[in-house]
Amino acid sequence: MDEVIKTFHIDWKLLIAQLVNFGIVLFVLWKFAIKPLAKVMEKRSQDVEKSLKDAKKIEENLAKSEKERENKIGQARKEAQEIIEKANQQGELQSKQIVDEAKNEVQNMIATAKDQITQEKQQMLKEAKSDLGYLVTEATKKILEKTGKKEVDEKIVAESLRPFVK
Amino acid sequence: MDQQNQTENNVIGGEEINVSAASEQTSTGEQITHESTLYPEPVFHFSNFTITNSLLNSWVVVLLIILLSVIIKKKIKTIPRGIQNYAEMILESALNLADSVTGDRKKTMKIFPIAFAIFIFILLNNWLGIFPGIGSIGFVEHQGGEAIFVPFFRGSTADLNTTLGLALFAVIGSNLFGVVTIGFWKYFNKFINLKAFLEIPKKIKKEPTIIFVNPIKAFVGIIEIIGEVAKVASLSFRLFGNIFAGEVLLAAMAVIFAFVLPIPFMFLELIVGIIQALIFAMLTLVYFSIAATSEEH
């Protein structure tokens, strides 16, 4: 053993000095390189895993919302169609109604106008008859004043007027 | 004094590379011997503490590592850029390698910093040993009428003090780690297997062979103690031998022909440097993870 120590000049002070050197290296490497690097690497792999998961989730959500949107659009389209149909039907109905009403009114108007015309005609006839009777009476009176008796005259007049006055 | 200064300058500026027992003649006729010594040479003394050239080299490595670590720490971001990419790549592959030994990331994270620090420390020391200027810049020391060339720097792992220190740290550290993780009694029984003897009366009726088996187990435990000592020796001498041999090899090649010829051997030394660092670190990792497993064979 002594021989070895002598040959290789082993000195415990130097040995400890080298160990201290190594100790410094160990500490520095661990503190400044290995630990923070391992931490960063670990964190990064976690981050990547998480973001991959998130991306998958987002994609799923997107697909879901796309489907929903399509559904909604389809529904809206259907509803719009229904509304349009309803409106069309209503419009037809309404126009028909309006036309009908107009027709009715026209007919009513025609009827009332006819009535009025006949009434007026009758009244005119009546008036004409009474005028005519008066005229005839007056004329005959004037003639008969000059000729005969009053009662006879009246009788003749009434008889002659009978066909006209009913 | 003037003369000595001149010789110093000569050596620093010159192309001469020191090899075992190579010598040169200065203008004054003085003989300067260059030696590749098995031991680090003292450069200067600080009170009663001798500072050797390998210790200086080790300090350079420590400074380099501190600088690099601080830069990495400052640049760390969630989205990596530049140097962080390389650091992460190295760390990731090293972690995967360590996982293949321990088989569990949690366990790896406990042992890994030690093994990785050993790897980086040894690797930089090995490589710095081949760096130009290391081992070739120095001064001349007069010792008993002889002028000896002493380089300022010497690859730190070509000094048994460093490798022995690291090996002791690895082996003692692994034992402490074992005690902490599986408990003192269990760990103690790996070596001094009292449990094996205590088991005999309990199980002897069921399996009578236990009376032969368990003493053997206890003996194996005692052999493990020798194994721990052998670990220290094998770790320290393997690293020291490889790196020192590399330096001698490079010096020898440079003596044969100083240009071009040493280049392939330098590449070889680069490879040896990384392999030896890897072996030391992996063995440390294995020792630690074995110490942390409670089951014996």
PDB file of N, CA and C in Angstrom, chain A residues 25-86:
ATOM      1  N   VAL A  25     -18.822  20.514  -9.136  1.00  0.00           N
ATOM      2  CA  VAL A  25     -19.379  20.152 -10.449  1.00  0.00           C
ATOM      3  C   VAL A  25     -20.756  19.519 -10.281  1.00  0.00           C
ATOM      4  N   LEU A  26     -20.835  18.589  -9.337  1.00  0.00           N
ATOM      5  CA  LEU A  26     -22.105  17.896  -9.085  1.00  0.00           C
ATOM      6  C   LEU A  26     -23.189  18.892  -8.712  1.00  0.00           C
ATOM      7  N   PHE A  27     -22.845  19.777  -7.770  1.00  0.00           N
ATOM      8  CA  PHE A  27     -23.838  20.747  -7.309  1.00  0.00           C
ATOM      9  C   PHE A  27     -24.290  21.665  -8.442  1.00  0.00           C
ATOM     10  N   VAL A  28     -23.287  22.195  -9.152  1.00  0.00           N
ATOM     11  CA  VAL A  28     -23.602  23.167 -10.210  1.00  0.00           C
ATOM     12  C   VAL A  28     -24.433  22.521 -11.322  1.00  0.00           C
ATOM     13  N   LEU A  29     -23.992  21.322 -11.723  1.00  0.00           N
ATOM     14  CA  LEU A  29     -24.725  20.639 -12.794  1.00  0.00           C
ATOM     15  C   LEU A  29     -26.155  20.342 -12.366  1.00  0.00           C
ATOM     16  N   TRP A  30     -26.281  19.877 -11.133  1.00  0.00           N
ATOM     17  CA  TRP A  30     -27.624  19.507 -10.654  1.00  0.00           C
ATOM     18  C   TRP A  30     -28.510  20.735 -10.541  1.00  0.00           C
ATOM     19  N   LYS A  31     -27.918  21.780  -9.939  1.00  0.00           N
ATOM     20  CA  LYS A  31     -28.718  22.972  -9.623  1.00  0.00           C
ATOM     21  C   LYS A  31     -29.052  23.778 -10.887  1.00  0.00           C
ATOM     22  N   PHE A  32     -28.050  23.914 -11.767  1.00  0.00           N
ATOM     23  CA  PHE A  32     -28.228  24.847 -12.889  1.00  0.00           C
ATOM     24  C   PHE A  32     -28.583  24.186 -14.206  1.00  0.00           C
ATOM     25  N   ALA A  33     -28.281  22.899 -14.315  1.00  0.00           N
ATOM     26  CA  ALA A  33     -28.544  22.271 -15.622  1.00  0.00           C
ATOM     27  C   ALA A  33     -29.573  21.150 -15.527  1.00  0.00           C
ATOM     28  N   ILE A  34     -29.266  20.122 -14.751  1.00  0.00           N
ATOM     29  CA  ILE A  34     -30.117  18.925 -14.795  1.00  0.00           C
ATOM     30  C   ILE A  34     -31.518  19.218 -14.273  1.00  0.00           C
ATOM     31  N   LYS A  35     -31.588  19.840 -13.091  1.00  0.00           N
ATOM     32  CA  LYS A  35     -32.904  20.045 -12.464  1.00  0.00           C
ATOM     33  C   LYS A  35     -33.815  20.949 -13.297  1.00  0.00           C
ATOM     34  N   PRO A  36     -33.330  22.161 -13.640  1.00  0.00           N
ATOM     35  CA  PRO A  36     -34.235  23.020 -14.436  1.00  0.00           C
ATOM     36  C   PRO A  36     -34.558  22.441 -15.810  1.00  0.00           C
ATOM     37  N   LEU A  37     -33.565  21.796 -16.421  1.00  0.00           N
ATOM     38  CA  LEU A  37     -33.824  21.223 -17.752  1.00  0.00           C
ATOM     39  C   LEU A  37     -34.850  20.101 -17.665  1.00  0.00           C
ATOM     40  N   ALA A  38     -34.671  19.244 -16.668  1.00  0.00           N
ATOM     41  CA  ALA A  38     -35.618  18.133 -16.514  1.00  0.00           C
ATOM     42  C   ALA A  38     -37.019  18.674 -16.242  1.00  0.00           C
ATOM     43  N   LYS A  39     -37.065  19.742 -15.442  1.00  0.00           N
ATOM     44  CA  LYS A  39     -38.354  20.343 -15.112  1.00  0.00           C
ATOM     45  C   LYS A  39     -39.027  20.891 -16.377  1.00  0.00           C
ATOM     46  N   VAL A  40     -38.227  21.630 -17.144  1.00  0.00           N
ATOM     47  CA  VAL A  40     -38.771  22.221 -18.375  1.00  0.00           C
ATOM     48  C   VAL A  40     -39.236  21.130 -19.333  1.00  0.00           C
ATOM     49  N   MET A  41     -38.414  20.069 -19.453  1.00  0.00           N
ATOM     50  CA  MET A  41     -38.767  18.993 -20.367  1.00  0.00           C
ATOM     51  C   MET A  41     -40.053  18.300 -19.923  1.00  0.00           C
ATOM     52  N   GLU A  42     -40.141  18.081 -18.618  1.00  0.00           N
ATOM     53  CA  GLU A  42     -41.340  17.428 -18.066  1.00  0.00           C
ATOM     54  C   GLU A  42     -42.573  18.293 -18.345  1.00  0.00           C
ATOM     55  N   LYS A  43     -42.378  19.600 -18.071  1.00  0.00           N
ATOM     56  CA  LYS A  43     -43.494  20.529 -18.243  1.00  0.00           C
ATOM     57  C   LYS A  43     -43.923  20.568 -19.710  1.00  0.00           C
ATOM     58  N   ARG A  44     -42.920  20.572 -20.575  1.00  0.00           N
ATOM     59  CA  ARG A  44     -43.239  20.660 -22.002  1.00  0.00           C
ATOM     60  C   ARG A  44     -44.013  19.425 -22.458  1.00  0.00           C
ATOM     61  N   SER A  45     -43.540  18.258 -21.997  1.00  0.00           N
ATOM     62  CA  SER A  45     -44.254  17.054 -22.453  1.00  0.00           C
ATOM     63  C   SER A  45     -45.679  17.051 -21.915  1.00  0.00           C
ATOM     64  N   GLN A  46     -45.835  17.570 -20.699  1.00  0.00           N
ATOM     65  CA  GLN A  46     -47.195  17.672 -20.151  1.00  0.00           C
ATOM     66  C   GLN A  46     -48.044  18.634 -20.983  1.00  0.00           C
ATOM     67  N   ASP A  47     -47.408  19.764 -21.298  1.00  0.00           N
ATOM     68  CA  ASP A  47     -48.119  20.788 -22.088  1.00  0.00           C
ATOM     69  C   ASP A  47     -48.577  20.228 -23.425  1.00  0.00           C
ATOM     70  N   VAL A  48     -47.645  19.513 -24.059  1.00  0.00           N
ATOM     71  CA  VAL A  48     -47.954  18.963 -25.385  1.00  0.00           C
ATOM     72  C   VAL A  48     -49.122  17.983 -25.272  1.00  0.00           C
ATOM     73  N   GLU A  49     -49.044  17.146 -24.244  1.00  0.00           N
ATOM     74  CA  GLU A  49     -50.116  16.180 -24.037  1.00  0.00           C
ATOM     75  C   GLU A  49     -51.454  16.891 -23.845  1.00  0.00           C
ATOM     76  N   LYS A  50     -51.406  17.932 -23.021  1.00  0.00           N
ATOM     77  CA  LYS A  50     -52.623  18.669 -22.701  1.00  0.00           C
ATOM     78  C   LYS A  50     -53.185  19.361 -23.943  1.00  0.00           C
ATOM     79  N   SER A  51     -52.274  19.983 -24.699  1.00  0.00           N
ATOM     80  CA  SER A  51     -52.771  20.724 -25.869  1.00  0.00           C
ATOM     81  C   SER A  51     -53.314  19.766 -26.925  1.00  0.00           C
ATOM     82  N   LEU A  52     -52.710  18.576 -26.996  1.00  0.00           N
ATOM     83  CA  LEU A  52     -53.237  17.581 -27.939  1.00  0.00           C
ATOM     84  C   LEU A  52     -54.654  17.188 -27.532  1.00  0.00           C
ATOM     85  N   LYS A  53     -54.816  16.981 -26.242  1.00  0.00           N
ATOM     86  CA  LYS A  53     -56.139  16.620 -25.730  1.00  0.00           C
ATOM     87  C   LYS A  53     -57.137  17.742 -26.019  1.00  0.00           C
ATOM     88  N   ASP A  54     -56.679  18.960 -25.742  1.00  0.00           N
ATOM     89  CA  ASP A  54     -57.537  20.137 -25.959  1.00  0.00           C
ATOM     90  C   ASP A  54     -57.948  20.237 -27.417  1.00  0.00           C
ATOM     91  N   ALA A  55     -56.963  20.010 -28.287  1.00  0.00           N
ATOM     92  CA  ALA A  55     -57.240  20.123 -29.729  1.00  0.00           C
ATOM     93  C   ALA A  55     -58.316  19.118 -30.135  1.00  0.00           C
ATOM     94  N   LYS A  56     -58.225  17.924 -29.577  1.00  0.00           N
ATOM     95  CA  LYS A  56     -59.202  16.885 -29.881  1.00  0.00           C
ATOM     96  C   LYS A  56     -60.594  17.337 -29.429  1.00  0.00           C
ATOM     97  N   LYS A  57     -60.602  17.886 -28.214  1.00  0.00           N
ATOM     98  CA  LYS A  57     -61.857  18.357 -27.633  1.00  0.00           C
ATOM     99  C   LYS A  57     -62.458  19.445 -28.515  1.00  0.00           C
ATOM    100  N   ILE A  58     -61.600  20.378 -28.907  1.00  0.00           N
ATOM    101  CA  ILE A  58     -62.068  21.508 -29.714  1.00  0.00           C
ATOM    102  C   ILE A  58     -62.649  20.995 -31.028  1.00  0.00           C
ATOM    103  N   GLU A  59     -61.956  20.019 -31.608  1.00  0.00           N
ATOM    104  CA  GLU A  59     -62.420  19.470 -32.874  1.00  0.00           C
ATOM    105  C   GLU A  59     -63.804  18.845 -32.699  1.00  0.00           C
ATOM    106  N   GLU A  60     -63.923  18.092 -31.607  1.00  0.00           N
ATOM    107  CA  GLU A  60     -65.223  17.467 -31.332  1.00  0.00           C
ATOM    108  C   GLU A  60     -66.311  18.517 -31.194  1.00  0.00           C
ATOM    109  N   ASN A  61     -65.985  19.539 -30.407  1.00  0.00           N
ATOM    110  CA  ASN A  61     -66.955  20.615 -30.189  1.00  0.00           C
ATOM    111  C   ASN A  61     -67.360  21.259 -31.501  1.00  0.00           C
ATOM    112  N   LEU A  62     -66.348  21.471 -32.339  1.00  0.00           N
ATOM    113  CA  LEU A  62     -66.590  22.114 -33.628  1.00  0.00           C
ATOM    114  C   LEU A  62     -67.562  21.275 -34.466  1.00  0.00           C
ATOM    115  N   ALA A  63     -67.268  19.979 -34.495  1.00  0.00           N
ATOM    116  CA  ALA A  63     -68.126  19.086 -35.271  1.00  0.00           C
ATOM    117  C   ALA A  63     -69.546  19.122 -34.727  1.00  0.00           C
ATOM    118  N   LYS A  64     -69.628  19.142 -33.402  1.00  0.00           N
ATOM    119  CA  LYS A  64     -70.937  19.153 -32.757  1.00  0.00           C
ATOM    120  C   LYS A  64     -71.708  20.427 -33.133  1.00  0.00           C
ATOM    121  N   SER A  65     -71.024  21.551 -33.010  1.00  0.00           N
ATOM    122  CA  SER A  65     -71.704  22.822 -33.279  1.00  0.00           C
ATOM    123  C   SER A  65     -72.072  22.945 -34.755  1.00  0.00           C
ATOM    124  N   GLU A  66     -71.209  22.361 -35.595  1.00  0.00           N
ATOM    125  CA  GLU A  66     -71.503  22.377 -37.035  1.00  0.00           C
ATOM    126  C   GLU A  66     -72.805  21.623 -37.313  1.00  0.00           C
ATOM    127  N   LYS A  67     -72.910  20.462 -36.662  1.00  0.00           N
ATOM    128  CA  LYS A  67     -74.102  19.628 -36.818  1.00  0.00           C
ATOM    129  C   LYS A  67     -75.336  20.395 -36.332  1.00  0.00           C
ATOM    130  N   GLU A  68     -75.152  21.015 -35.183  1.00  0.00           N
ATOM    131  CA  GLU A  68     -76.266  21.759 -34.593  1.00  0.00           C
ATOM    132  C   GLU A  68     -76.726  22.868 -35.526  1.00  0.00           C
ATOM    133  N   ARG A  69     -75.738  23.553 -36.059  1.00  0.00           N
ATOM    134  CA  ARG A  69     -76.027  24.662 -36.966  1.00  0.00           C
ATOM    135  C   ARG A  69     -76.833  24.160 -38.174  1.00  0.00           C
ATOM    136  N   GLU A  70     -76.365  23.048 -38.709  1.00  0.00           N
ATOM    137  CA  GLU A  70     -77.038  22.496 -39.880  1.00  0.00           C
ATOM    138  C   GLU A  70     -78.496  22.146 -39.531  1.00  0.00           C
ATOM    139  N   ASN A  71     -78.609  21.511 -38.369  1.00  0.00           N
ATOM    140  CA  ASN A  71     -79.950  21.149 -37.906  1.00  0.00           C
ATOM    141  C   ASN A  71     -80.855  22.369 -37.833  1.00  0.00           C
ATOM    142  N   LYS A  72     -80.279  23.415 -37.220  1.00  0.00           N
ATOM    143  CA  LYS A  72     -81.061  24.629 -37.018  1.00  0.00           C
ATOM    144  C   LYS A  72     -81.450  25.232 -38.352  1.00  0.00           C
ATOM    145  N   ILE A  73     -80.485  25.241 -39.251  1.00  0.00           N
ATOM    146  CA  ILE A  73     -80.771  25.823 -40.571  1.00  0.00           C
ATOM    147  C   ILE A  73     -81.886  25.046 -41.255  1.00  0.00           C
ATOM    148  N   GLY A  74     -81.794  23.730 -41.154  1.00  0.00           N
ATOM    149  CA  GLY A  74     -82.825  22.873 -41.755  1.00  0.00           C
ATOM    150  C   GLY A  74     -84.199  23.169 -41.180  1.00  0.00           C
ATOM    151  N   GLN A  75     -84.188  23.285 -39.863  1.00  0.00           N
ATOM    152  CA  GLN A  75     -85.458  23.570 -39.181  1.00  0.00           C
ATOM    153  C   GLN A  75     -86.032  24.903 -39.645  1.00  0.00           C
ATOM    154  N   ALA A  76     -85.135  25.896 -39.694  1.00  0.00           N
ATOM    155  CA  ALA A  76     -85.572  27.240 -40.089  1.00  0.00           C
ATOM    156  C   ALA A  76     -86.146  27.222 -41.503  1.00  0.00           C
ATOM    157  N   ARG A  77     -85.475  26.449 -42.359  1.00  0.00           N
ATOM    158  CA  ARG A  77     -85.924  26.358 -43.735  1.00  0.00           C
ATOM    159  C   ARG A  77     -87.348  25.783 -43.792  1.00  0.00           C
ATOM    160  N   LYS A  78     -87.504  24.716 -43.007  1.00  0.00           N
ATOM    161  CA  LYS A  78     -88.811  24.056 -42.957  1.00  0.00           C
ATOM    162  C   LYS A  78     -89.894  25.031 -42.493  1.00  0.00           C
ATOM    163  N   GLU A  79     -89.551  25.729 -41.430  1.00  0.00           N
ATOM    164  CA  GLU A  79     -90.514  26.675 -40.864  1.00  0.00           C
ATOM    165  C   GLU A  79     -90.880  27.745 -41.875  1.00  0.00           C
ATOM    166  N   ALA A  80     -89.827  28.247 -42.551  1.00  0.00           N
ATOM    167  CA  ALA A  80     -90.059  29.299 -43.542  1.00  0.00           C
ATOM    168  C   ALA A  80     -90.998  28.795 -44.633  1.00  0.00           C
ATOM    169  N   GLN A  81     -90.757  27.548 -45.042  1.00  0.00           N
ATOM    170  CA  GLN A  81     -91.607  26.950 -46.083  1.00  0.00           C
ATOM    171  C   GLN A  81     -93.070  26.925 -45.622  1.00  0.00           C
ATOM    172  N   GLU A  82     -93.194  26.479 -44.368  1.00  0.00           N
ATOM    173  CA  GLU A  82     -94.557  26.397 -43.809  1.00  0.00           C
ATOM    174  C   GLU A  82     -95.237  27.754 -43.807  1.00  0.00           C
ATOM    175  N   ILE A  83     -94.436  28.730 -43.329  1.00  0.00           N
ATOM    176  CA  ILE A  83     -95.010  30.079 -43.245  1.00  0.00           C
ATOM    177  C   ILE A  83     -95.442  30.558 -44.620  1.00  0.00           C
ATOM    178  N   ILE A  84     -94.567  30.314 -45.593  1.00  0.00           N
ATOM    179  CA  ILE A  84     -94.884  30.772 -46.954  1.00  0.00           C
ATOM    180  C   ILE A  84     -96.158  30.108 -47.459  1.00  0.00           C
ATOM    181  N   GLU A  85     -96.237  28.791 -47.195  1.00  0.00           N
ATOM    182  CA  GLU A  85     -97.427  28.066 -47.650  1.00  0.00           C
ATOM    183  C   GLU A  85     -98.690  28.627 -47.022  1.00  0.00           C
ATOM    184  N   LYS A  86     -98.564  28.821 -45.693  1.00  0.00           N
ATOM    185  CA  LYS A  86     -99.707  29.358 -44.959  1.00  0.00           C
ATOM    186  C   LYS A  86    -100.133  30.697 -45.535  1.00  0.00           C
TER     187      LYS A  86
END
